mmCIF file of C-alpha atoms in Angstrom:
data_model
loop_
_atom_site.group_PDB
_atom_site.id
_atom_site.type_symbol
_atom_site.label_atom_id
_atom_site.label_comp_id
_atom_site.label_asym_id
_atom_site.label_seq_id
_atom_site.Cartn_x
_atom_site.Cartn_y
_atom_site.Cartn_z
ATOM 1 C CA MET A 1137 12.475 31.887 24.023
ATOM 2 C CA ILE A 1138 13.283 28.316 22.933
ATOM 3 C CA TYR A 1139 9.587 27.422 22.861
ATOM 4 C CA TRP A 1140 8.870 30.322 20.521
ATOM 5 C CA LYS A 1141 11.684 29.132 18.243
ATOM 6 C CA ILE A 1142 10.291 25.577 18.289
ATOM 7 C CA PHE A 1143 6.853 26.939 17.457
ATOM 8 C CA ILE A 1144 8.149 29.017 14.540
ATOM 9 C CA ALA A 1145 10.347 26.173 13.267
ATOM 10 C CA PHE A 1146 7.267 23.952 12.766
ATOM 11 C CA PHE A 1147 4.465 26.476 12.230
ATOM 12 C CA ILE A 1148 6.025 28.024 9.108
ATOM 13 C CA PRO A 1149 6.530 24.670 7.325
ATOM 14 C CA GLY A 1150 2.983 23.767 8.350
ATOM 15 C CA ILE A 1151 1.638 26.838 6.577
ATOM 16 C CA VAL A 1152 3.870 26.751 3.509
ATOM 17 C CA GLY A 1153 4.226 22.962 3.112
ATOM 18 C CA TYR A 1154 1.056 22.204 1.208
ATOM 19 C CA GLY A 1155 0.487 18.468 1.015
ATOM 20 C CA GLY A 1156 1.577 17.471 4.494
ATOM 21 C CA GLY A 1157 4.657 15.600 5.705
ATOM 22 C CA PRO A 1158 6.628 14.850 2.530
ATOM 23 C CA ALA A 1159 6.140 18.388 1.237
ATOM 24 C CA SER A 1160 7.207 19.954 4.526
ATOM 25 C CA ILE A 1161 10.358 17.874 5.143
ATOM 26 C CA PRO A 1162 12.705 20.217 3.232
ATOM 27 C CA LEU A 1163 11.099 23.209 4.963
ATOM 28 C CA VAL A 1164 11.591 21.653 8.400
ATOM 29 C CA GLU A 1165 15.173 20.797 7.469
ATOM 30 C CA ASN A 1166 15.799 24.418 6.531
ATOM 31 C CA GLU A 1167 14.446 25.619 9.878
ATOM 32 C CA VAL A 1168 16.137 22.983 12.028
ATOM 33 C CA VAL A 1169 19.498 22.693 10.264
ATOM 34 C CA GLU A 1170 20.089 26.049 8.585
ATOM 35 C CA ARG A 1171 18.151 28.623 10.597
ATOM 36 C CA PHE A 1172 18.377 27.379 14.190
ATOM 37 C CA SER A 1173 21.366 24.953 13.870
ATOM 38 C CA TRP A 1174 19.767 22.406 16.193
ATOM 39 C CA MET A 1175 21.012 19.469 14.088
ATOM 40 C CA SER A 1176 23.520 18.708 11.406
ATOM 41 C CA VAL A 1177 22.384 17.405 8.040
ATOM 42 C CA SER A 1178 23.550 13.952 9.071
ATOM 43 C CA GLU A 1179 21.593 14.039 12.335
ATOM 44 C CA PHE A 1180 18.519 15.299 10.514
ATOM 45 C CA SER A 1181 18.729 12.489 7.971
ATOM 46 C CA GLU A 1182 19.065 9.891 10.751
ATOM 47 C CA MET A 1183 16.072 11.376 12.572
ATOM 48 C CA LEU A 1184 14.108 11.393 9.305
ATOM 49 C CA ALA A 1185 14.933 7.718 8.717
ATOM 50 C CA MET A 1186 13.732 6.843 12.215
ATOM 51 C CA ALA A 1187 10.558 8.909 11.764
ATOM 52 C CA ASN A 1188 9.858 7.114 8.484
ATOM 53 C CA ALA A 1189 10.198 3.752 10.194
ATOM 54 C CA LEU A 1190 7.517 4.555 12.775
ATOM 55 C CA PRO A 1191 3.773 4.616 12.041
ATOM 56 C CA GLY A 1192 1.874 7.881 11.793
ATOM 57 C CA PRO A 1193 2.367 11.289 10.202
ATOM 58 C CA ILE A 1194 6.014 12.111 9.687
ATOM 59 C CA ALA A 1195 5.762 15.846 10.407
ATOM 60 C CA THR A 1196 4.372 15.328 13.902
ATOM 61 C CA LYS A 1197 7.012 12.709 14.695
ATOM 62 C CA MET A 1198 9.773 15.091 13.622
ATOM 63 C CA ALA A 1199 8.195 17.919 15.629
ATOM 64 C CA GLY A 1200 7.879 15.734 18.700
ATOM 65 C CA PHE A 1201 11.454 14.480 18.523
ATOM 66 C CA ILE A 1202 13.077 17.835 17.815
ATOM 67 C CA GLY A 1203 10.785 19.611 20.273
ATOM 68 C CA TYR A 1204 11.773 17.165 23.007
ATOM 69 C CA GLN A 1205 15.438 17.432 22.110
ATOM 70 C CA GLN A 1206 15.348 21.235 22.359
ATOM 71 C CA GLY A 1207 12.760 21.891 25.053
ATOM 72 C CA GLY A 1208 11.884 18.688 26.862
ATOM 73 C CA ILE A 1209 8.282 17.550 27.297
ATOM 74 C CA LEU A 1210 6.866 21.055 26.831
ATOM 75 C CA GLY A 1211 8.966 21.413 23.672
ATOM 76 C CA THR A 1212 7.332 18.237 22.338
ATOM 77 C CA PHE A 1213 3.857 19.673 22.869
ATOM 78 C CA VAL A 1214 4.827 23.025 21.351
ATOM 79 C CA GLY A 1215 6.376 21.378 18.278
ATOM 80 C CA VAL A 1216 3.454 19.037 17.643
ATOM 81 C CA PHE A 1217 0.910 21.811 18.209
ATOM 82 C CA ALA A 1218 2.790 24.120 15.823
ATOM 83 C CA THR A 1219 2.735 21.364 13.211
ATOM 84 C CA VAL A 1220 -1.019 20.780 13.398
ATOM 85 C CA ALA A 1221 -2.046 24.384 14.157
ATOM 86 C CA PRO A 1222 -2.228 25.592 10.514
ATOM 87 C CA SER A 1223 -4.528 22.720 9.518
ATOM 88 C CA LEU A 1224 -6.506 23.102 12.728
ATOM 89 C CA LEU A 1225 -7.037 26.826 12.194
ATOM 90 C CA LEU A 1226 -7.997 26.304 8.564
ATOM 91 C CA MET A 1227 -10.495 23.580 9.504
ATOM 92 C CA ILE A 1228 -12.053 25.766 12.203
ATOM 93 C CA GLY A 1229 -12.318 28.631 9.714
ATOM 94 C CA LEU A 1230 -13.836 26.465 6.998
ATOM 95 C CA LEU A 1231 -16.275 24.800 9.380
ATOM 96 C CA SER A 1232 -17.409 28.149 10.765
ATOM 97 C CA LEU A 1233 -17.937 29.352 7.201
ATOM 98 C CA LEU A 1234 -19.862 26.188 6.369
ATOM 99 C CA TYR A 1235 -21.931 26.573 9.543
ATOM 100 C CA LYS A 1236 -22.701 30.176 8.616
ATOM 101 C CA PHE A 1237 -24.142 29.054 5.271
ATOM 102 C CA LYS A 1238 -25.626 25.749 6.464
ATOM 103 C CA ASP A 1239 -29.145 26.792 5.404
ATOM 104 C CA SER A 1240 -28.023 27.736 1.896
ATOM 105 C CA PRO A 1241 -29.507 25.518 -0.834
ATOM 106 C CA ARG A 1242 -26.054 25.091 -2.377
ATOM 107 C CA VAL A 1243 -24.519 23.898 0.894
ATOM 108 C CA LYS A 1244 -27.441 21.519 1.465
ATOM 109 C CA THR A 1245 -27.011 20.134 -2.059
ATOM 110 C CA MET A 1246 -23.261 19.751 -1.558
ATOM 111 C CA THR A 1247 -23.809 17.923 1.738
ATOM 112 C CA ALA A 1248 -26.440 15.687 0.179
ATOM 113 C CA LEU A 1249 -24.048 14.787 -2.643
ATOM 114 C CA ILE A 1250 -21.112 14.098 -0.303
ATOM 115 C CA ARG A 1251 -22.942 11.722 2.061
ATOM 116 C CA PRO A 1252 -23.358 8.846 -0.441
ATOM 117 C CA SER A 1253 -19.690 9.146 -1.409
ATOM 118 C CA ILE A 1254 -18.639 8.840 2.221
ATOM 119 C CA ALA A 1255 -20.961 5.859 2.710
ATOM 120 C CA ILE A 1256 -19.464 4.114 -0.325
ATOM 121 C CA LEU A 1257 -15.899 4.787 0.838
ATOM 122 C CA LEU A 1258 -16.698 3.448 4.313
ATOM 123 C CA GLY A 1259 -18.335 0.379 2.755
ATOM 124 C CA ILE A 1260 -15.282 -0.297 0.604
ATOM 125 C CA MET A 1261 -13.011 0.109 3.632
ATOM 126 C CA ALA A 1262 -15.176 -2.273 5.702
ATOM 127 C CA PHE A 1263 -15.100 -4.848 2.889
ATOM 128 C CA GLN A 1264 -11.302 -4.589 2.654
ATOM 129 C CA PHE A 1265 -11.009 -5.046 6.431
ATOM 130 C CA PHE A 1266 -13.288 -8.089 6.247
ATOM 131 C CA ARG A 1267 -11.337 -9.580 3.343
ATOM 132 C CA ASN A 1268 -7.972 -9.028 5.053
ATOM 133 C CA SER A 1269 -9.279 -10.523 8.285
ATOM 134 C CA TYR A 1270 -10.753 -13.501 6.434
ATOM 135 C CA PHE A 1271 -7.482 -14.317 4.669
ATOM 136 C CA SER A 1272 -5.162 -13.647 7.608
ATOM 137 C CA ALA A 1273 -7.200 -14.955 10.577
ATOM 138 C CA GLY A 1274 -9.578 -17.381 8.895
ATOM 139 C CA ALA A 1275 -13.332 -17.545 8.435
ATOM 140 C CA LEU A 1276 -14.151 -18.829 11.925
ATOM 141 C CA GLN A 1277 -12.202 -16.105 13.739
ATOM 142 C CA THR A 1278 -13.583 -13.379 11.457
ATOM 143 C CA ILE A 1279 -17.200 -14.486 11.874
ATOM 144 C CA LEU A 1280 -16.717 -14.836 15.637
ATOM 145 C CA LEU A 1281 -15.366 -11.278 15.918
ATOM 146 C CA ILE A 1282 -18.172 -9.904 13.738
ATOM 147 C CA VAL A 1283 -20.934 -11.637 15.712
ATOM 148 C CA VAL A 1284 -19.507 -10.769 19.136
ATOM 149 C CA SER A 1285 -18.855 -7.155 18.095
ATOM 150 C CA PHE A 1286 -22.363 -6.783 16.693
ATOM 151 C CA PHE A 1287 -23.870 -8.243 19.879
ATOM 152 C CA LEU A 1288 -21.809 -5.970 22.135
ATOM 153 C CA LEU A 1289 -22.510 -2.843 20.074
ATOM 154 C CA GLU A 1290 -26.205 -3.349 19.299
ATOM 155 C CA ARG A 1291 -27.598 -5.430 22.151
ATOM 156 C CA VAL A 1292 -25.417 -4.611 25.156
ATOM 157 C CA LYS A 1293 -24.647 -1.035 23.964
ATOM 158 C CA VAL A 1294 -20.924 -1.211 24.792
ATOM 159 C CA HIS A 1295 -18.936 1.820 23.643
ATOM 160 C CA PRO A 1296 -17.165 1.132 20.293
ATOM 161 C CA ALA A 1297 -13.758 1.975 21.783
ATOM 162 C CA PHE A 1298 -14.081 -0.903 24.248
ATOM 163 C CA VAL A 1299 -15.136 -3.294 21.478
ATOM 164 C CA ILE A 1300 -12.096 -2.262 19.432
ATOM 165 C CA ILE A 1301 -9.767 -2.685 22.422
ATOM 166 C CA GLY A 1302 -11.292 -6.088 23.165
ATOM 167 C CA SER A 1303 -10.875 -7.167 19.543
ATOM 168 C CA LEU A 1304 -7.253 -6.032 19.566
ATOM 169 C CA MET A 1305 -6.580 -7.952 22.755
ATOM 170 C CA TYR A 1306 -8.308 -11.046 21.316
ATOM 171 C CA GLY A 1307 -6.155 -10.792 18.214
ATOM 172 C CA ALA A 1308 -2.984 -10.326 20.232
ATOM 173 C CA ILE A 1309 -3.697 -13.244 22.534
ATOM 174 C CA PHE A 1310 -5.260 -15.811 20.199
ATOM 175 C CA LEU A 1311 -4.085 -14.811 16.733
ATOM 176 C CA GLY A 1312 -0.659 -13.322 17.458
ATOM 177 C CA SER A 1313 2.253 -15.203 16.023
#
C-alpha cells in the first residue's frame, strides 16, 4: 500500500505541475506534508534545500529521497517513475501521433523546418563549450582534446561514451585543481 501512496504522491504533481520541478514543488509539499504526513514543513524545507544544492531535476531528487525514506530502494524507483511517468506517457502519445502522420506534407514540412533550428542550437552549444574550455583549460589542452577526440571518433570508431569518459578522466587527472 505504501508504494501506491508514493506513486500517487508524485504522479499527481507530475500531471498537474505544468512546467516541471519549480511548478510542482508546492504540489509535492501538499501531498507529502498535508495529505500523507510523511514530513513536517520544516523537514520538507530542509529536504528541498538539499535537493536544490545537488545537480539535476529537483522533482526527481525529491521523489527519490522521499520514496527511499518511505519505502526503501523500491520506494525510490516508484517515486522517480511516478515523477517522470506523466511526461513519458505524453511523449509516447505524441510520438505515436507524429509517427501516424509521418507521411503528411504538413508533418514533413514541420520536420524540415525544425532540423535547421536544432543544428543551429547544437552549433551554438558546441561553440560555447569550446569557448569555455579555451578560457578555463587553455588553447593547448582544448586543441589536444579536440584532435584526439576527432581521431578516436572518426578514424578508430570508438563509441562516443568512451571518448567522453576518457575526456572527463583526462580533465580530472591533468586539469583538476
